[in-house]
Coordinates of C-alpha atoms and ligand atoms in Angstrom, one line a residue:
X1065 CA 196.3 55.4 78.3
X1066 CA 197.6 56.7 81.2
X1067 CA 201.0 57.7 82.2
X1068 CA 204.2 56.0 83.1
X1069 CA 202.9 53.8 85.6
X1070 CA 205.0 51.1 87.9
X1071 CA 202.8 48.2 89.5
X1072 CA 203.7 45.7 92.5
X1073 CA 207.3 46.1 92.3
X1074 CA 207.6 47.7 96.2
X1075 CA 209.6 44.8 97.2
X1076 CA 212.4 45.2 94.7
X1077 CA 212.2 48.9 94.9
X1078 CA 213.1 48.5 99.1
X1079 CA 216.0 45.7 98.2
X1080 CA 217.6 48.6 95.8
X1081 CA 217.0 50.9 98.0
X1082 CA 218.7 48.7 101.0
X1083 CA 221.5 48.1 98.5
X1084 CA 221.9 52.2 97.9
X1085 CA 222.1 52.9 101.6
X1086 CA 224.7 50.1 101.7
X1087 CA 227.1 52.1 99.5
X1088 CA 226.5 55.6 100.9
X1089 CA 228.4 54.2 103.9
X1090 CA 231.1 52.9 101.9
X1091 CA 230.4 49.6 100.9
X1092 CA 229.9 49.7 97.3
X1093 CA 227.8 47.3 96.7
X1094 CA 226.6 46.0 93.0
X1095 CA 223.2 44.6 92.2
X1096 CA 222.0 42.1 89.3
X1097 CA 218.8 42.4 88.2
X1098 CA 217.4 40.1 86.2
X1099 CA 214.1 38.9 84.3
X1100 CA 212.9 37.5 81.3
X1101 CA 212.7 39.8 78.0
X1102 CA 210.0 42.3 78.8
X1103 CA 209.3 41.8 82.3
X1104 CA 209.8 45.5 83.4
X1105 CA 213.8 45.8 84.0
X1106 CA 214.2 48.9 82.8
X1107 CA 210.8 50.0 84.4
X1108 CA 211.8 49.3 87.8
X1109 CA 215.7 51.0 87.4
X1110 CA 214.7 53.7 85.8
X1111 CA 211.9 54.5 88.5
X1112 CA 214.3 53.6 91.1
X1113 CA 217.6 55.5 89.1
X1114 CA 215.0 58.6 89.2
X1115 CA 214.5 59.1 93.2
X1116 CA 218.5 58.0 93.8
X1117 CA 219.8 61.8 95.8
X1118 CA 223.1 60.4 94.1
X1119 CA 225.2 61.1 90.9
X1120 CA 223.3 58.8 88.5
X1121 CA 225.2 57.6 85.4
X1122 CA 223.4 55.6 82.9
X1123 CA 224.4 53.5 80.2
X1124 CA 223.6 50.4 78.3
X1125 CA 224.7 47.7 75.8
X1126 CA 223.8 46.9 72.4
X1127 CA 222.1 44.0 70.8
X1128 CA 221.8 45.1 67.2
X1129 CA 225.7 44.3 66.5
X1130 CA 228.3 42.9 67.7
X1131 CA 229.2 44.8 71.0
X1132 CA 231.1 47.5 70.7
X1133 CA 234.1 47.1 73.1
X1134 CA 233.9 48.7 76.5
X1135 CA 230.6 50.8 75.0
X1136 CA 228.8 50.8 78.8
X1137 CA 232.0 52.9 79.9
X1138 CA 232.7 54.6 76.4
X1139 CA 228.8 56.5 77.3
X1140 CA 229.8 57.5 80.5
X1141 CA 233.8 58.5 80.2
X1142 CA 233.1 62.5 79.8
X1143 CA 231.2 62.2 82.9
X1144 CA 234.1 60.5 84.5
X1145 CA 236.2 63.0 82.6
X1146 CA 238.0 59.2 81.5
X1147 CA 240.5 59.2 78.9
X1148 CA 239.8 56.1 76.2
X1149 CA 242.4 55.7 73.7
X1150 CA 242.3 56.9 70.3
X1151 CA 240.9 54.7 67.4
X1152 CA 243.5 52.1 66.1
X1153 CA 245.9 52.7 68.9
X1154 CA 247.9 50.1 71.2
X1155 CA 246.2 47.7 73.8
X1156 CA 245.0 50.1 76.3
X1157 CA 246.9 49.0 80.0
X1158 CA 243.6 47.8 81.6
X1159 CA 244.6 47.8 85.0
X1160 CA 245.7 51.2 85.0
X1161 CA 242.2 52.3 82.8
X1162 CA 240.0 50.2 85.5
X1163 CA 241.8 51.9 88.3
X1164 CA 241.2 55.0 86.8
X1165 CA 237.6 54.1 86.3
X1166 CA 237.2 53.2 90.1
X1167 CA 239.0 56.5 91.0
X1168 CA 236.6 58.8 89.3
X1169 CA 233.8 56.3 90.5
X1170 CA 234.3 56.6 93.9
X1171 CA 234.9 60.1 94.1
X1172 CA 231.3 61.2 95.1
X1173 CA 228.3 58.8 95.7
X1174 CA 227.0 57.5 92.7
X1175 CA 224.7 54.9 90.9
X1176 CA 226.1 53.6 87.5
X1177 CA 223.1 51.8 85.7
X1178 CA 224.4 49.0 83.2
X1179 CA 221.1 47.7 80.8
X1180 CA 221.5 44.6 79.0
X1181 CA 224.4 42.9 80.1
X1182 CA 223.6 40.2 78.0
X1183 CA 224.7 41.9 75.5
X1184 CA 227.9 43.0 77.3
X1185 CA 231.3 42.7 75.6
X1186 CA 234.0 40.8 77.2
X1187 CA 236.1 43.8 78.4
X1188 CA 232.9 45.6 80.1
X1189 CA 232.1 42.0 81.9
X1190 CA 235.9 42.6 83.3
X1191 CA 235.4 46.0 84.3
X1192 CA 232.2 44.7 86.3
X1193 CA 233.8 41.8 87.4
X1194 CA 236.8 44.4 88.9
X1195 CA 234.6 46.6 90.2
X1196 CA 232.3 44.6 91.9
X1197 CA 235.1 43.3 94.1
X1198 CA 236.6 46.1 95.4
X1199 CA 233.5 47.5 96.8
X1200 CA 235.1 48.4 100.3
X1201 CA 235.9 52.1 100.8
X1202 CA 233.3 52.7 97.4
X1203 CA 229.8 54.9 97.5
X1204 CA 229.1 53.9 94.2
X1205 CA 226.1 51.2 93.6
X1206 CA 226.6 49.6 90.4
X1207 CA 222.8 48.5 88.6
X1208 CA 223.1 46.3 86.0
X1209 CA 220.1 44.5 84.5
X1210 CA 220.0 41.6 82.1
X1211 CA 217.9 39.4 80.1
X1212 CA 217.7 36.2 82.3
X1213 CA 216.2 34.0 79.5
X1214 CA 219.2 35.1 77.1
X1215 CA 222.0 33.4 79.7
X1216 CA 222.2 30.1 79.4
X1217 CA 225.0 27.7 80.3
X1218 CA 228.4 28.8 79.7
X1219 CA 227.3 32.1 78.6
X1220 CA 229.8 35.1 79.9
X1221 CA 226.4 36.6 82.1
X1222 CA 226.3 33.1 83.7
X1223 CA 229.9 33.0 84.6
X1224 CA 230.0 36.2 86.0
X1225 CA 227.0 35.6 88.2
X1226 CA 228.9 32.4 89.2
X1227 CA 232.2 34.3 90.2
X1228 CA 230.3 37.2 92.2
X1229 CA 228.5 34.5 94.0
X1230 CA 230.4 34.6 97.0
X1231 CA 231.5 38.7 96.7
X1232 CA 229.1 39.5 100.2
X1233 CA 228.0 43.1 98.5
X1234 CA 227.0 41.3 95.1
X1235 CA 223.3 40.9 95.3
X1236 CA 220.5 39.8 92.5
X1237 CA 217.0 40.8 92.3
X1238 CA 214.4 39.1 90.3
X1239 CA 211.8 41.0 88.0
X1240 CA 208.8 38.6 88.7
X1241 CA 205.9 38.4 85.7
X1242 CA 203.1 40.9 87.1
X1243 CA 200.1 39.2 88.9
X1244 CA 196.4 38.9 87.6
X1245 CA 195.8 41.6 89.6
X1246 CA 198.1 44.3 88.1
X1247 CA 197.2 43.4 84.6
X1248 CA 193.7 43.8 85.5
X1249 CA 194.3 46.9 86.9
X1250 CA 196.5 48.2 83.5
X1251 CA 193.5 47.3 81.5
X1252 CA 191.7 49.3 83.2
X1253 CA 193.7 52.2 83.2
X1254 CA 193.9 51.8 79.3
X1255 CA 190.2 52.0 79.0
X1256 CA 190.7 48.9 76.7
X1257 CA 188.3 46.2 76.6
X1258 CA 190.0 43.0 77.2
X1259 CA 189.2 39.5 78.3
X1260 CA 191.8 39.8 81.2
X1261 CA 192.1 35.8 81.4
X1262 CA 192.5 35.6 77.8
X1263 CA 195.2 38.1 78.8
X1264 CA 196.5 37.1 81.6
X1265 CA 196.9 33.5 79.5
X1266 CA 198.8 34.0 76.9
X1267 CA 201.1 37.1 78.2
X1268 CA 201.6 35.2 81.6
X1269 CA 202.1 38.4 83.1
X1270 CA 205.1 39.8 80.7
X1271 CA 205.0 43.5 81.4
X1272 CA 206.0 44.3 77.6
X1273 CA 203.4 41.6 76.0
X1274 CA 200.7 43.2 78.3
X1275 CA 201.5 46.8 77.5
X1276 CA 201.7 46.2 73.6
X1277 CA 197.9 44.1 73.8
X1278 CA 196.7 47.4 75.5
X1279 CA 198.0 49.7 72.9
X1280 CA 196.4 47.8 70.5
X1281 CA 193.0 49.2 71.3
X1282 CA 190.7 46.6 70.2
X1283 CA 191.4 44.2 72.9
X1284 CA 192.8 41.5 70.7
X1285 CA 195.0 39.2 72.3
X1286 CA 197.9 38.2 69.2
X1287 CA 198.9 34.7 70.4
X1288 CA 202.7 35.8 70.5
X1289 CA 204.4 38.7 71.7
X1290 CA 205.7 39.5 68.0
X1291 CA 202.4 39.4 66.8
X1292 CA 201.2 41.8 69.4
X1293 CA 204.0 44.3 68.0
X1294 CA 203.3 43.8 64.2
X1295 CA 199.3 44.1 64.8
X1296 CA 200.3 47.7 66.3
X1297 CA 202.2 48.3 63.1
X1298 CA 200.0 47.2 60.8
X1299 CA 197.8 49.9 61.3
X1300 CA 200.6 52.2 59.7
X1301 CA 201.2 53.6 56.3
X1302 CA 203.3 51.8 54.0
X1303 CA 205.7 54.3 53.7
X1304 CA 205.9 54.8 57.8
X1305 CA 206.0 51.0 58.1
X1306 CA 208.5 51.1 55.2
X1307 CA 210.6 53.7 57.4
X1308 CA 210.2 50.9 60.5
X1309 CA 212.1 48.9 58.8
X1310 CA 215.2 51.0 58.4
X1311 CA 214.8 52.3 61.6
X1312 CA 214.5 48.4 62.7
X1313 CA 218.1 47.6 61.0
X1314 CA 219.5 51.2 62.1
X1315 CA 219.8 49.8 65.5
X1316 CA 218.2 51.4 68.3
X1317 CA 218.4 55.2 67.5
X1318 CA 219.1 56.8 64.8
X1319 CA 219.6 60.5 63.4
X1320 CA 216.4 61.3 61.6
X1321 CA 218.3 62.3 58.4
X1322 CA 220.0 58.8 58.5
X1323 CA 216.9 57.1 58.9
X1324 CA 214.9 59.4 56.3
X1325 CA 218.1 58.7 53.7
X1326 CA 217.8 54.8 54.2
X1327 CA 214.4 54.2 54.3
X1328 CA 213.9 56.7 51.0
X1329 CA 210.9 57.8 52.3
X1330 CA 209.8 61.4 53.2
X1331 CA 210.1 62.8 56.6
X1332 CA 206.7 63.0 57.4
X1333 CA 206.6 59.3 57.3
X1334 CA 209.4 59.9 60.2
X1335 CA 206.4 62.0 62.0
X1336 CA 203.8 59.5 61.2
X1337 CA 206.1 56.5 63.3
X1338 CA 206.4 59.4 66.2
X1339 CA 202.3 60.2 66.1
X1340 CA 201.8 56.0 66.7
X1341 CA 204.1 56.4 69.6
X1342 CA 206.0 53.3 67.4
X1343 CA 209.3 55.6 67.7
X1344 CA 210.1 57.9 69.8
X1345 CA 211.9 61.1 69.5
X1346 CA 214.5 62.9 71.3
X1347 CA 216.5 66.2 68.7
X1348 CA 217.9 64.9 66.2
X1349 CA 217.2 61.4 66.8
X1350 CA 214.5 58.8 66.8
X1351 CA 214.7 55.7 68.9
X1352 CA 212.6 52.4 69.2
X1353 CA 210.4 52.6 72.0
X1354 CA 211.3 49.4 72.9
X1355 CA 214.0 46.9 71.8
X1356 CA 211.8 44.2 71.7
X1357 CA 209.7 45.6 69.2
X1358 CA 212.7 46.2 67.2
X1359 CA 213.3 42.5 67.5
X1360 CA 210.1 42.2 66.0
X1361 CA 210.1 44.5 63.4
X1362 CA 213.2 42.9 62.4
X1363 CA 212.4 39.6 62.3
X1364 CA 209.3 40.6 60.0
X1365 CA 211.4 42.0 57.1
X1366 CA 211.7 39.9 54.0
X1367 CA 215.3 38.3 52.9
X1368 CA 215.7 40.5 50.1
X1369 CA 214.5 44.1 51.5
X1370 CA 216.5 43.2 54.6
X1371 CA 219.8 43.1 52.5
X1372 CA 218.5 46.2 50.7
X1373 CA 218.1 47.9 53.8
X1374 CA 221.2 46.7 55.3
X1375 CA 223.2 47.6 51.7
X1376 CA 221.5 51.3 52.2
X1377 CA 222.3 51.5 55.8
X1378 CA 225.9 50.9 54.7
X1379 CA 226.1 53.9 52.2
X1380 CA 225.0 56.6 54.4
X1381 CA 226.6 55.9 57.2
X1382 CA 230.5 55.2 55.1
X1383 CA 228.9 58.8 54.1
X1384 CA 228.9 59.9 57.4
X1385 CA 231.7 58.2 58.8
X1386 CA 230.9 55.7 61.0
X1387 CA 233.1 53.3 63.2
X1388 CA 234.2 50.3 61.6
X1389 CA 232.3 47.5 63.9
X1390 CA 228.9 49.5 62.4
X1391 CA 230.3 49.3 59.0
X1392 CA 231.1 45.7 59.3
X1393 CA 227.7 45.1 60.7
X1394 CA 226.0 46.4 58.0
X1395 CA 228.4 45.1 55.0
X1396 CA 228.0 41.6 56.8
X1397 CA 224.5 42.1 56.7
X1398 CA 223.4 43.1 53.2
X1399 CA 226.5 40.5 52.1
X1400 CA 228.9 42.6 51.1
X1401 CA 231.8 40.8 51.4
X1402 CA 234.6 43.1 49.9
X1403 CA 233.4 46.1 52.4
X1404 CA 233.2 43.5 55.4
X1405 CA 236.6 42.6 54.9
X1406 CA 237.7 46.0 54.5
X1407 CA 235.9 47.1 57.7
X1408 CA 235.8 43.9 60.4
X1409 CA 239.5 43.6 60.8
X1410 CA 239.7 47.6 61.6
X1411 CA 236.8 47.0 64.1
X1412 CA 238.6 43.6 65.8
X1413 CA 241.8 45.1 66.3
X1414 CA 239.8 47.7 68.0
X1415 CA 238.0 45.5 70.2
X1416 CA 241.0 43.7 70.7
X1417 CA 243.2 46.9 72.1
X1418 CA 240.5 47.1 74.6
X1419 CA 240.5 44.0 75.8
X1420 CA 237.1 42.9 74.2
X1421 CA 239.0 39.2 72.8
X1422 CA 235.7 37.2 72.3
X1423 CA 234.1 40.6 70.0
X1424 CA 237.5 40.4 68.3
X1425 CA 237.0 37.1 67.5
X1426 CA 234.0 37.2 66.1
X1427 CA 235.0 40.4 63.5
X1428 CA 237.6 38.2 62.8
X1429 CA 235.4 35.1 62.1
X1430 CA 233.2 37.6 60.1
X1431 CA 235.8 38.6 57.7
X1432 CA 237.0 35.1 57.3
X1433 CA 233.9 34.1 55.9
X1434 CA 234.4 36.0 53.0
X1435 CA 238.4 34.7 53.1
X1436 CA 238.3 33.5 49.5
X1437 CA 238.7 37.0 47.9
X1438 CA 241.8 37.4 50.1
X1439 CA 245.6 36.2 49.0
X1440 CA 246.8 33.3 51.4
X1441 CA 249.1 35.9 52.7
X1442 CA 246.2 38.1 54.0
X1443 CA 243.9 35.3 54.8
X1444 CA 246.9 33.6 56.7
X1445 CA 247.3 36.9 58.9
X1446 CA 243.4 37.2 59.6
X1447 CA 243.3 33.6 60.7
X1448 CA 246.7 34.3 62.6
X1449 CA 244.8 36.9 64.7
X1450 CA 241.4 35.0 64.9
X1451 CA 243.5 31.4 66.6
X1452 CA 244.9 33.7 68.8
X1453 CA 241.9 35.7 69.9
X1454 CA 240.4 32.3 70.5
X1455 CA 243.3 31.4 72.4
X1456 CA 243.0 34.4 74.9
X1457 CA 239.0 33.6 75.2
X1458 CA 239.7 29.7 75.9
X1459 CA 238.2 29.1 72.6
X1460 CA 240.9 26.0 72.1
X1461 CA 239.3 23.8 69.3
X1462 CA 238.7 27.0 67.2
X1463 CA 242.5 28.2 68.0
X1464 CA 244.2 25.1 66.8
X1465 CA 241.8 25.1 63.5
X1466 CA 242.4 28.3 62.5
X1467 CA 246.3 27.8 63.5
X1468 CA 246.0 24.8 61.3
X1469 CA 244.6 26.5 58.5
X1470 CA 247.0 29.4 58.5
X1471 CA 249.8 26.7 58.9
X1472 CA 249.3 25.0 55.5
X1473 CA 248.8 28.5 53.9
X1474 CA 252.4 29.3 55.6
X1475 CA 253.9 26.2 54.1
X1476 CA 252.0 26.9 50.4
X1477 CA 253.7 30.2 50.3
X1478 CA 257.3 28.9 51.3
X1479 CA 257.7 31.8 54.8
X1480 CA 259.4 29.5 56.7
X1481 CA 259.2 32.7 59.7
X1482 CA 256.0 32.3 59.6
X1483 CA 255.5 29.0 58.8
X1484 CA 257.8 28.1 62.3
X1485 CA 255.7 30.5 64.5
X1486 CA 252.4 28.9 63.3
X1487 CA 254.4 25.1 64.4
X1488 CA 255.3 26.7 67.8
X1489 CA 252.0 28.4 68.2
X1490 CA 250.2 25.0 67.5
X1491 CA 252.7 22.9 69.9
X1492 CA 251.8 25.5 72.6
X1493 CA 247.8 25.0 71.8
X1494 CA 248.0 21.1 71.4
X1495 CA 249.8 21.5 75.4
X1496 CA 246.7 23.4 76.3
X1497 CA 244.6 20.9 74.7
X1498 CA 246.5 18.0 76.8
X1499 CA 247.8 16.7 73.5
X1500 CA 251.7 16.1 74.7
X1501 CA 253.0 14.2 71.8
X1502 CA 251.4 16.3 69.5
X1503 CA 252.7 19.3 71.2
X1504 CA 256.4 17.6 71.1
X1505 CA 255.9 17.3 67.3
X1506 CA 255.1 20.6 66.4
X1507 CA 257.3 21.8 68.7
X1508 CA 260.3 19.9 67.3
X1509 CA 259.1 21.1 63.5
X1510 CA 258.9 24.5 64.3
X1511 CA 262.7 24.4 66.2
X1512 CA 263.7 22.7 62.8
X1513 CA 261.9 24.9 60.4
X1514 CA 263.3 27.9 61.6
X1515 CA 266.5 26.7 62.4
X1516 CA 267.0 27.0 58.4
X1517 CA 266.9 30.7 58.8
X1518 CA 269.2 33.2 60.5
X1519 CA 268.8 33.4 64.5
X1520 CA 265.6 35.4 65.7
X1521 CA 263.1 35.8 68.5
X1522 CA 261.0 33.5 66.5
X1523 CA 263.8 30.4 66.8
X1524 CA 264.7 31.7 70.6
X1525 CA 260.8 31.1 71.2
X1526 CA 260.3 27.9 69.3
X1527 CA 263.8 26.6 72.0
X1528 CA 261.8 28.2 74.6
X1529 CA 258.7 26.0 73.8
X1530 CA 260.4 23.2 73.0
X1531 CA 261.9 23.8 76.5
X1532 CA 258.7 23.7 78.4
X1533 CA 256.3 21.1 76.0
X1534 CA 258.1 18.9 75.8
X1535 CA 259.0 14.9 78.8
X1536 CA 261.9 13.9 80.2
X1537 CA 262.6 11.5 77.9
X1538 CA 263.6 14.0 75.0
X1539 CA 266.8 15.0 74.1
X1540 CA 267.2 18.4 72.3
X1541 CA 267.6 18.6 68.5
X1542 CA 270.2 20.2 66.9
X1543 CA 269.2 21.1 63.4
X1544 CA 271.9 23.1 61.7
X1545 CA 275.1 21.7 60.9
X1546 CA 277.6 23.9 62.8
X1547 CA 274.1 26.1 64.5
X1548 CA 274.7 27.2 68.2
X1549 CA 271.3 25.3 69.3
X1550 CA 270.5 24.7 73.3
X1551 CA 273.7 24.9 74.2
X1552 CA 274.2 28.6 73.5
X1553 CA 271.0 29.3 74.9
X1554 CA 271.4 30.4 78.9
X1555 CA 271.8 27.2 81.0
X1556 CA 271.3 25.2 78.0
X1557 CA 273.5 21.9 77.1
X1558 CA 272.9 20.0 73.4
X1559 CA 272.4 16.9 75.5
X1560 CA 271.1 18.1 78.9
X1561 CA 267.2 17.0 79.3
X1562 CA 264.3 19.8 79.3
X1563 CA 262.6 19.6 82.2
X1564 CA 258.6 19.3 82.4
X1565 CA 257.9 23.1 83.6
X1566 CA 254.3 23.1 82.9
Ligands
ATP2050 N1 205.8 47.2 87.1 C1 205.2 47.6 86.0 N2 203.9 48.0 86.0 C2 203.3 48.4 84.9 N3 203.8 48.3 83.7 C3 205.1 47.9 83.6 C4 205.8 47.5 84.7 N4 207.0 47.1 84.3 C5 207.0 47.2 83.0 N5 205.9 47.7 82.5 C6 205.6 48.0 81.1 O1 206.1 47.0 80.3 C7 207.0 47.5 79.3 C8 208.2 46.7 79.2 O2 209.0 46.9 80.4 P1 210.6 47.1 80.4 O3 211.0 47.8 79.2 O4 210.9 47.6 81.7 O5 211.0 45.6 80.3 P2 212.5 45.0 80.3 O6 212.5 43.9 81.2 O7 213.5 46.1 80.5 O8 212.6 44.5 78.8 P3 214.0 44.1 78.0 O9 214.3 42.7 78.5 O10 213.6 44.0 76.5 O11 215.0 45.1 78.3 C9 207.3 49.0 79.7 O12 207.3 49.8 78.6 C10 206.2 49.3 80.6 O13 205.2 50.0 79.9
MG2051 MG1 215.0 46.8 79.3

């Protein structure tokens, strides 16, 4: 087969261009391209990235695990010469980080290329989001490319493209299937012999589906796009289709010796992957040559093997010290619930220190699953953390649950600190939820429950929530015989009326 080779995409390549020119004279602009899986995304940005007489920065976002928070900017930050905090350290002051970001951005012309969005965390889609409105004074062109058939309604892709709708230098660019035409023509550059209407069919013109028929060498045309992939592997050894597999669940690179260590299989099975062009190589790494054929591969593995695989990943790289969101991934996967709750509350407080709530919330959700082998105190702070991630991502049903939950573990266990803050916290919640009187209850409960105990920010809070949930009709409670209540409190009086604030 022939070369890298880009077909009918002129069109797009003169709108990024356009868009380029636009930011070397200062208005930064930022461009959204989108297409199904596998209709040449990355074909047309990279071409495009590779002619740019700019700084180009590239970097892209994961769909193996759960997004690693801020990973997009992470890749790039010695380029930047960025400073990200430390591991485990305290929530990172975003505007001041973003600012930073922009500074070093704008600095000398540049094109930042952002792959898979869709797969973006929530603290990255901010950074965008920032970015892509202060464009003015800015020679940088931000790229980013996403899976349009992976964004439906109410996904964070969806929103974004909602809120940038109006930002003048936001534009989006569509990655259109490729015509009869061009897949006539790659078929016969391949020197394969197809039935190009049997292909042009059943691929409809998806780049990836086309390309991975054509590598197949015998013309067949798999009725599905998967099936196009696994007929290429087929041809494999065992023990190189064996080493697939771990490479599959690796993610999308891996160092050779990790790869090698899970699979259990020799090297030259490693060599065998590289020869079929399955994997590709780069030093000490091997990566899939394409993400949707690690989809594939994947999805082929059986039940069992997969949790093998996934118990195996887990070993070597707690071995070779890996982050905490891998770790979790891979303790999740092969159902190892002791080493996914030692490793996915590490990985959400992480996410959560830089900003990436909704990732948070799901390491959270993760480690809950396996809740049962906690005390209530520990499963009362993990659900603590997980009701308020969910509040900070708007996640309101899932908030009060978990709030509720942790509640009657607080009341079990007789902390009536704790117990109070989880009645204020679900007063506050039920307001959100437009739930008055319920908010009033809890509100009231939690002033009385911690009332009992001596004065603390946690009473001065429940006042101050009692203050703001509650109508005019209330009067304010005083619960302890002899206790200071409102009336100590600055501009309070034990019979003046709270007014409606919120
Ligand atoms: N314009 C094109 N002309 C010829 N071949 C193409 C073209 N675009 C893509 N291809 C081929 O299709 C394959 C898949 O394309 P690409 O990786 O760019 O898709 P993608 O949209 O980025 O996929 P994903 O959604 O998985 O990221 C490429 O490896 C390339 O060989
Ligand atoms: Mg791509």
């Amino acid at each position: 087969m022939a070369g890298p080779v880009i077909l009918e995409r002129a069109a797009e390549l003169r709108a990024l261009a356009s868009a380029l020119a636009d930011s070397s004279t200062g208005t930064g602009t930022t461009v959204l391209v989108g297409g199904e899986a596998g209709s040449g995304k990355t074909t047309l940005t990279t071409h495009f990235v590779a002619t740019a007489e700019c700084r180009v920065l590239r970097s892209g976002c994961d769909g193996a695990t759960t997004a690693a928070p801020l990973g997009p900017l992470v890749e790039v930050a010695e380029a930047l010469a960025v400073e990200l905090p430390a591991d485990g350290g305290a929530p990172v002051d975003r505007v001041r980080l973003f600012a930073a970001v922009r500074a070093a951005l704008v600095a000398e012309p540049t094109v930042w290329l952002i792959e898979d969005v869709h797969w973006a965390d929530a603290a990255t889609l901010d950074l965008v989001r920032y970015l892509s409105r202060r464009g003015e004074g800015s020679p940088v062109m931000l790229l980013l490319t996403f899976r349009d058939d992976e964004v439906g309604v109410g996904h964070p892709v969806r929103v974004l493209l909602g809120e940038l709708a109006t930002v003048r230098s936001v534009h989006r660019l569509g990655v259109p299937p490729l015509s009869r035409a061009a897949m006539a023509e790659l078929a016969r550059r391949s020197g394969v012999d197809v039935d190009v209407a049997a292909l042009c069919e059943r691929t409809g013109g998806n780049a990836f589906y086309v390309t991975e028929v054509l590598a197949g060498e015998d013309g067949a045309v798999p009725p599905t796009v998967r099936d196009a992939v696994l007929a290429r592997t087929a041809r494999l050894s065992p023990a190189a289709q064996d080493t697939l597999a771990a490479a599959a669940v690796l993610g999308g690179r891996a160092e050779i010796d990790v790869l090698a260590a899970v699979s259990g299989g020799a090297l030259d099975a490693v060599d065998e992957c590289l020869a079929a062009g399955v994997l590709l190589g780069g030093g000490a790494e091997v990566a899939f040559r394409h993400e949707l054929a690690r989809e594939a591969l994947v999805s082929s593995v059986l039940p069992g093997r997969l949790r093998m695989l996934h118990r195996a990943a887990y070993a070597v790289l707690h071995e070779s010290g890996a982050d905490d969101r891998q770790l979790a991934h891979h303790a999740a996967a092969a159902g190892d619930g002791p080493n996914l709750i030692a490793h996915a509350p590490g990985a959400a407080a992480r996410a959560a220190a830089l900003g990436a709530h909704r990732e948070a919330a799901e390491h959270y959700r993760a480690a809950l699953r396996w809740g049962h082998l906690l005390g209530p105190a520990e499963r009362g702070d993990l659900l603590e953390r997980l009701s308020y991630e969910c509040y900070l991502t708007g996640q309101l049903t899932e908030a009060v649950e978990a709030r509720g939950a942790e509640l009657a573990l607080r009341r079990d266990s007789g902390d009536a600190l704790r117990t109070g803050t989880s009645l204020r916290w679900l007063s506050r919640l039920s307001w959100y939820r437009l739930r008055n009187s319920e908010a009033e209850r809890y509100a009231q409960e939690a002033v009385a429950t911690l009332s009992q105990l001596p004065e603390g920010p946690e009473l001065a809070m429940a006042y101050s929530n009692l203050a703001s949930s509650g109508c005019s009709r209330r009067t304010w409670p005083i619960h302890r015989s002899g206790g200071t209540g409102p009336s100590s409190w600055p501009g309070g009086s034990a019979t003046s009326t709270p007014r409606c604030t919120r």
